[in-house]
XYZ file of N, CA, C and O in Angstrom:
476
model
N 51.833 -8.125 26.230
C 51.424 -6.749 26.362
C 51.084 -6.144 25.008
O 50.186 -5.350 24.900
N 51.790 -6.564 23.959
C 51.535 -6.029 22.622
C 50.158 -6.439 22.129
O 49.477 -5.673 21.470
N 49.733 -7.652 22.444
C 48.422 -8.124 22.003
C 47.324 -7.312 22.684
O 46.374 -6.890 22.053
N 47.477 -7.073 23.960
C 46.468 -6.321 24.692
C 46.361 -4.895 24.168
O 45.270 -4.368 23.994
N 47.492 -4.285 23.890
C 47.494 -2.929 23.365
C 46.811 -2.858 22.014
O 46.077 -1.922 21.715
N 47.017 -3.852 21.171
C 46.388 -3.882 19.854
C 44.874 -4.045 19.977
O 44.096 -3.444 19.241
N 44.432 -4.832 20.946
C 43.001 -5.072 21.132
C 42.270 -3.811 21.572
O 41.118 -3.596 21.228
N 42.918 -2.960 22.313
C 42.278 -1.768 22.827
C 42.298 -0.608 21.833
O 41.670 0.405 22.065
N 43.033 -0.721 20.739
C 43.092 0.360 19.754
C 41.842 0.385 18.890
O 41.294 -0.661 18.548
N 41.416 1.579 18.524
C 40.277 1.734 17.622
C 39.021 1.149 18.222
O 38.646 1.438 19.344
N 38.401 0.271 17.479
C 37.163 -0.376 17.912
C 37.431 -1.819 18.333
O 36.535 -2.635 18.358
N 38.653 -2.126 18.640
C 39.058 -3.497 18.918
C 38.341 -4.159 20.061
O 37.980 -5.325 20.000
N 38.090 -3.426 21.136
C 37.425 -4.037 22.287
C 36.005 -4.465 21.939
O 35.515 -5.500 22.386
N 35.312 -3.699 21.117
C 33.948 -4.053 20.731
C 33.937 -5.122 19.654
O 33.037 -5.953 19.623
N 34.913 -5.097 18.765
C 34.995 -6.128 17.719
C 35.130 -7.511 18.337
O 34.567 -8.477 17.847
N 35.873 -7.616 19.433
C 36.100 -8.909 20.070
C 34.873 -9.398 20.827
O 34.726 -10.587 21.056
N 33.980 -8.482 21.210
C 32.838 -8.899 22.027
C 31.515 -8.871 21.268
O 30.459 -8.971 21.864
N 31.564 -8.738 19.957
C 30.340 -8.672 19.162
C 29.704 -10.062 19.048
O 30.359 -11.018 18.659
N 28.407 -10.144 19.383
C 27.707 -11.418 19.295
C 26.209 -11.138 19.255
O 25.736 -10.214 19.896
N 25.482 -11.947 18.480
C 24.029 -11.811 18.430
C 23.404 -13.158 18.755
O 23.745 -14.167 18.156
N 22.473 -13.133 19.662
C 21.741 -14.346 20.003
C 20.707 -14.628 18.922
O 20.222 -13.699 18.262
N 20.328 -15.879 18.735
C 19.294 -16.207 17.740
C 17.991 -15.449 17.985
O 17.312 -15.060 17.041
N 17.651 -15.213 19.247
C 16.434 -14.474 19.561
C 16.525 -13.035 19.050
O 15.543 -12.466 18.583
N 17.711 -12.448 19.149
C 17.904 -11.084 18.659
C 17.797 -11.035 17.141
O 17.183 -10.126 16.574
N 18.401 -12.004 16.471
C 18.315 -12.063 15.004
C 16.866 -12.207 14.560
O 16.420 -11.545 13.625
N 16.112 -13.060 15.252
C 14.706 -13.260 14.926
C 13.907 -11.983 15.143
O 13.056 -11.619 14.322
N 14.174 -11.278 16.236
C 13.458 -10.030 16.522
C 13.766 -8.968 15.472
O 12.872 -8.244 15.030
N 15.011 -8.874 15.052
C 15.396 -7.905 14.017
C 14.717 -8.249 12.697
O 14.191 -7.375 12.002
N 14.708 -9.520 12.324
C 14.075 -9.962 11.082
C 12.574 -9.657 11.096
O 12.020 -9.143 10.129
N 11.912 -9.936 12.222
C 10.479 -9.660 12.350
C 10.202 -8.166 12.253
O 9.254 -7.746 11.588
N 11.039 -7.371 12.882
C 10.877 -5.916 12.828
C 11.016 -5.406 11.398
O 10.224 -4.571 10.945
N 11.997 -5.895 10.663
C 12.193 -5.478 9.269
C 11.010 -5.884 8.394
O 10.609 -5.145 7.504
N 10.459 -7.068 8.642
C 9.291 -7.513 7.875
C 8.091 -6.612 8.151
O 7.356 -6.253 7.240
N 7.903 -6.233 9.402
C 6.775 -5.365 9.746
C 6.916 -3.985 9.117
O 5.926 -3.351 8.783
N 8.159 -3.517 8.989
C 8.379 -2.222 8.349
C 7.989 -2.239 6.876
O 7.576 -1.224 6.328
N 8.119 -3.413 6.232
C 7.804 -3.497 4.809
C 6.346 -3.880 4.535
O 5.940 -3.961 3.383
N 5.546 -4.101 5.587
C 4.130 -4.416 5.392
C 3.395 -3.224 4.783
O 3.674 -2.085 5.100
N 2.454 -3.545 3.908
C 1.638 -2.507 3.284
C 0.275 -2.471 3.952
O -0.183 -3.461 4.487
N -0.360 -1.325 3.871
C -1.703 -1.179 4.405
C -2.728 -1.493 3.309
O -2.511 -1.161 2.145
N -3.835 -2.112 3.709
C -4.895 -2.442 2.764
C -5.503 -1.145 2.216
O -5.844 -0.251 2.983
N -5.632 -1.039 0.896
C -6.218 0.181 0.334
C -7.720 0.258 0.617
O -8.412 -0.756 0.621
N -8.186 1.468 0.866
C -9.612 1.701 1.046
C -10.209 1.992 -0.329
O -9.874 2.996 -0.949
N -11.068 1.098 -0.807
C -11.668 1.266 -2.127
C -12.932 2.107 -2.009
O -13.783 1.844 -1.158
N -13.047 3.098 -2.881
C -14.234 3.948 -2.853
C -15.405 3.233 -3.534
O -15.252 2.168 -4.123
N -16.569 3.821 -3.436
C -17.791 3.205 -3.953
C -17.707 2.926 -5.451
O -18.135 1.878 -5.930
N -17.138 3.853 -6.210
C -17.026 3.683 -7.654
C -16.123 2.496 -7.990
O -16.446 1.687 -8.868
N -14.993 2.367 -7.285
C -14.071 1.259 -7.536
C -14.730 -0.072 -7.177
O -14.547 -1.073 -7.877
N -15.498 -0.103 -6.097
C -16.195 -1.329 -5.719
C -17.219 -1.731 -6.778
O -17.376 -2.923 -7.077
N -17.911 -0.748 -7.355
C -18.865 -1.035 -8.427
C -18.155 -1.575 -9.665
O -18.656 -2.488 -10.326
N -16.988 -1.009 -9.999
C -16.213 -1.498 -11.148
C -15.784 -2.942 -10.935
O -15.883 -3.769 -11.847
N -15.301 -3.261 -9.719
C -14.893 -4.640 -9.422
C -16.088 -5.583 -9.478
O -15.984 -6.696 -10.011
N -17.217 -5.134 -8.958
C -18.432 -5.953 -8.970
C -18.876 -6.238 -10.409
O -19.229 -7.377 -10.741
N -18.844 -5.216 -11.266
C -19.230 -5.391 -12.671
C -18.262 -6.334 -13.384
O -18.681 -7.190 -14.173
N -16.976 -6.186 -13.117
C -15.981 -7.050 -13.756
C -16.153 -8.502 -13.315
O -16.043 -9.433 -14.132
N -16.441 -8.718 -12.029
C -16.677 -10.084 -11.537
C -17.947 -10.667 -12.143
O -17.975 -11.842 -12.531
N -18.999 -9.874 -12.239
C -20.258 -10.356 -12.825
C -20.057 -10.712 -14.293
O -20.573 -11.730 -14.768
N -19.302 -9.904 -15.016
C -19.028 -10.187 -16.420
C -18.198 -11.461 -16.572
O -18.467 -12.287 -17.446
N -17.203 -11.632 -15.699
C -16.379 -12.844 -15.749
C -17.202 -14.084 -15.420
O -17.017 -15.143 -16.021
N -18.134 -13.962 -14.476
C -19.002 -15.084 -14.120
C -19.929 -15.443 -15.273
O -20.104 -16.619 -15.603
N -20.494 -14.435 -15.900
C -21.432 -14.665 -16.993
C -20.746 -15.233 -18.237
O -21.268 -16.138 -18.882
N -19.568 -14.730 -18.566
C -18.890 -15.156 -19.795
C -18.163 -16.489 -19.640
O -17.842 -17.139 -20.641
N -17.867 -16.886 -18.395
C -17.120 -18.124 -18.127
C -15.751 -18.131 -18.819
O -15.184 -19.180 -19.069
N -15.232 -16.956 -19.120
C -13.901 -16.822 -19.716
C -12.886 -16.656 -18.585
O -13.217 -16.136 -17.516
N -11.643 -17.092 -18.802
C -10.627 -16.924 -17.761
C -10.436 -15.452 -17.394
O -10.472 -14.569 -18.250
N -10.254 -15.213 -16.110
C -10.050 -13.858 -15.611
C -8.824 -13.845 -14.707
O -8.506 -14.839 -14.057
N -8.143 -12.716 -14.690
C -7.012 -12.511 -13.781
C -7.520 -11.712 -12.597
O -7.941 -10.569 -12.745
N -7.490 -12.325 -11.415
C -7.980 -11.685 -10.200
C -6.770 -11.362 -9.325
O -6.028 -12.254 -8.918
N -6.572 -10.069 -9.060
C -5.448 -9.628 -8.241
C -5.945 -9.365 -6.830
O -6.930 -8.658 -6.630
N -5.256 -9.976 -5.861
C -5.641 -9.825 -4.466
C -4.563 -9.073 -3.692
O -3.381 -9.146 -4.021
N -4.991 -8.374 -2.659
C -4.073 -7.635 -1.807
C -3.308 -8.591 -0.918
O -3.849 -9.557 -0.391
N -2.034 -8.318 -0.748
C -1.195 -9.044 0.200
C -0.356 -8.043 0.971
O 0.009 -6.994 0.447
N -0.068 -8.340 2.213
C 0.674 -7.405 3.054
C 2.056 -7.094 2.494
O 2.581 -6.006 2.702
N 2.645 -8.027 1.741
C 3.997 -7.826 1.216
C 4.027 -7.695 -0.296
O 5.082 -7.527 -0.883
N 2.874 -7.800 -0.948
C 2.791 -7.659 -2.393
C 1.516 -8.292 -2.920
O 1.008 -9.248 -2.335
N 1.009 -7.738 -3.998
C -0.219 -8.274 -4.586
C 0.063 -9.606 -5.272
O 1.168 -9.853 -5.740
N -0.966 -10.443 -5.334
C -0.857 -11.753 -5.969
C -1.980 -11.887 -6.995
O -3.123 -11.547 -6.709
N -1.643 -12.356 -8.184
C -2.639 -12.522 -9.238
C -2.894 -14.007 -9.472
O -1.952 -14.786 -9.648
N -4.164 -14.369 -9.471
C -4.582 -15.745 -9.747
C -5.417 -15.724 -11.020
O -6.229 -14.832 -11.221
N -5.211 -16.710 -11.876
C -5.936 -16.786 -13.137
C -6.825 -18.021 -13.113
O -6.388 -19.110 -12.739
N -8.076 -17.828 -13.512
C -9.012 -18.935 -13.568
C -10.383 -18.448 -13.981
O -10.582 -17.273 -14.294
N -11.323 -19.369 -13.971
C -12.696 -19.054 -14.337
C -13.480 -18.782 -13.054
O -13.411 -19.558 -12.099
N -14.193 -17.667 -13.038
C -15.034 -17.350 -11.878
C -16.229 -18.303 -11.923
O -17.093 -18.197 -12.787
N -16.256 -19.272 -10.999
C -17.300 -20.298 -10.984
C -18.540 -19.824 -10.242
O -19.658 -20.155 -10.627
N -18.343 -19.072 -9.165
C -19.496 -18.555 -8.412
C -19.055 -17.397 -7.529
O -17.882 -17.229 -7.229
N -20.074 -16.636 -7.133
C -19.861 -15.532 -6.201
C -20.845 -15.730 -5.062
O -22.053 -15.839 -5.290
N -20.344 -15.800 -3.840
C -21.190 -15.985 -2.666
C -21.313 -14.642 -1.945
O -20.408 -14.248 -1.196
N -22.435 -13.925 -2.156
C -22.562 -12.602 -1.535
C -22.778 -12.650 -0.023
O -22.476 -11.691 0.670
N -23.248 -13.775 0.493
C -23.488 -13.890 1.929
C -22.165 -14.090 2.673
O -21.871 -13.391 3.643
N -21.386 -15.040 2.223
C -20.077 -15.282 2.851
C -19.006 -14.335 2.320
O -17.913 -14.288 2.851
N -19.324 -13.630 1.228
C -18.437 -12.656 0.601
C -17.145 -13.292 0.085
O -16.042 -12.853 0.389
N -17.313 -14.352 -0.722
C -16.204 -15.055 -1.356
C -16.471 -15.225 -2.842
O -17.620 -15.288 -3.265
N -15.397 -15.337 -3.607
C -15.461 -15.649 -5.034
C -14.780 -17.001 -5.221
O -13.685 -17.237 -4.703
N -15.444 -17.900 -5.959
C -14.878 -19.215 -6.243
C -14.214 -19.159 -7.614
O -14.872 -18.913 -8.618
N -12.893 -19.376 -7.638
C -12.114 -19.335 -8.872
C -11.567 -20.728 -9.137
O -10.955 -21.343 -8.252
N -11.819 -21.266 -10.339
C -11.322 -22.604 -10.668
C -10.363 -22.516 -11.844
O -10.566 -21.749 -12.785
N -9.297 -23.306 -11.756
C -8.304 -23.363 -12.824
C -7.583 -24.699 -12.765
O -7.041 -25.069 -11.726
N -7.603 -25.427 -13.866
C -6.878 -26.692 -14.009
C -7.103 -27.641 -12.837
O -6.180 -28.155 -12.225
N -8.362 -27.845 -12.483
C -8.700 -28.785 -11.427
C -8.492 -28.250 -10.023
O -8.731 -28.952 -9.046
N -8.040 -27.022 -9.889
C -7.816 -26.424 -8.581
C -8.896 -25.381 -8.308
O -9.257 -24.604 -9.182
N -9.414 -25.375 -7.097
C -10.423 -24.404 -6.706
C -9.870 -23.516 -5.595
O -9.288 -24.012 -4.639
N -10.057 -22.213 -5.771
C -9.581 -21.247 -4.785
C -10.754 -20.361 -4.381
O -11.483 -19.861 -5.242
N -10.939 -20.190 -3.079
C -11.955 -19.272 -2.568
C -11.251 -17.990 -2.180
O -10.348 -17.994 -1.347
N -11.652 -16.880 -2.772
C -11.006 -15.591 -2.543
C -11.985 -14.666 -1.825
O -13.090 -14.437 -2.322
N -11.589 -14.103 -0.686
C -12.469 -13.138 -0.007
C -12.655 -11.895 -0.873
O -11.705 -11.381 -1.451
N -13.896 -11.431 -0.977
C -14.178 -10.237 -1.783
C -13.384 -9.027 -1.296
O -12.957 -8.200 -2.094
N -13.153 -8.925 -0.004
C -12.433 -7.780 0.561
C -10.974 -7.740 0.111
O -10.348 -6.682 0.144
N -10.428 -8.889 -0.320
C -9.021 -8.946 -0.743
C -8.819 -8.579 -2.209
O -7.696 -8.337 -2.637
N -9.893 -8.549 -2.998
C -9.770 -8.312 -4.440
C -9.540 -6.832 -4.705
O -10.295 -5.981 -4.245
N -8.462 -6.526 -5.458
C -8.153 -5.138 -5.804
C -8.256 -4.880 -7.306
O -8.325 -3.735 -7.737
N -8.260 -5.967 -8.122
C -8.364 -5.784 -9.575
C -8.861 -7.073 -10.231
O -8.472 -8.162 -9.827
N -9.710 -6.904 -11.242
C -10.204 -8.043 -12.031
C -10.112 -7.648 -13.496
O -10.546 -6.558 -13.878
N -9.535 -8.531 -14.315
C -9.397 -8.250 -15.745
C -9.529 -9.544 -16.521
O -9.171 -10.616 -16.027
N -10.043 -9.468 -17.751
C -10.076 -10.667 -18.592
C -8.649 -11.143 -18.828
O -7.740 -10.325 -18.992
N -8.457 -12.449 -18.837
C -7.120 -13.011 -19.048
C -6.940 -13.363 -20.516
O -7.766 -14.044 -21.108
N -5.868 -12.873 -21.074
C -5.510 -13.212 -22.446
C -4.194 -13.954 -22.440
O -3.201 -13.448 -21.918
N -4.194 -15.169 -22.981
C -2.977 -15.975 -23.013
C -1.903 -15.259 -23.830
O -2.197 -14.545 -24.773
N -0.666 -15.459 -23.418
C 0.437 -14.840 -24.135
C 0.915 -13.567 -23.468
O 1.748 -12.861 -23.984
N 0.382 -13.268 -22.268
C 0.845 -12.119 -21.493
C 0.294 -10.791 -21.928
O 0.640 -9.757 -21.404
N -0.581 -10.736 -22.917
C -1.119 -9.452 -23.372
C -2.437 -9.149 -22.734
O -3.150 -9.946 -22.263
């Protein structure tokens, strides 16, 4: 009788029956991830022209460039040489150390010359 009385005190009855199914944990995790998703920024005409000029300059100079792309959970920066720009398919070809990456133009949010040493 003493054990039963202790179980019913406070929050004891709920503490003993607490359980989460794997499906519930997965649903909670997915919900939290969706809450932290960011919306794609709408770039105005002037910003698009600046990005276009920076990409053209990087293509012409063949110097390494840091290209920052939008991501739902955070921006990602890739460093390499702009090898080509495909205006029809709307992709930029970035090459670095034998690796080639095709980046959609719509994902690019910033382009800057890359200077070794973090500066």
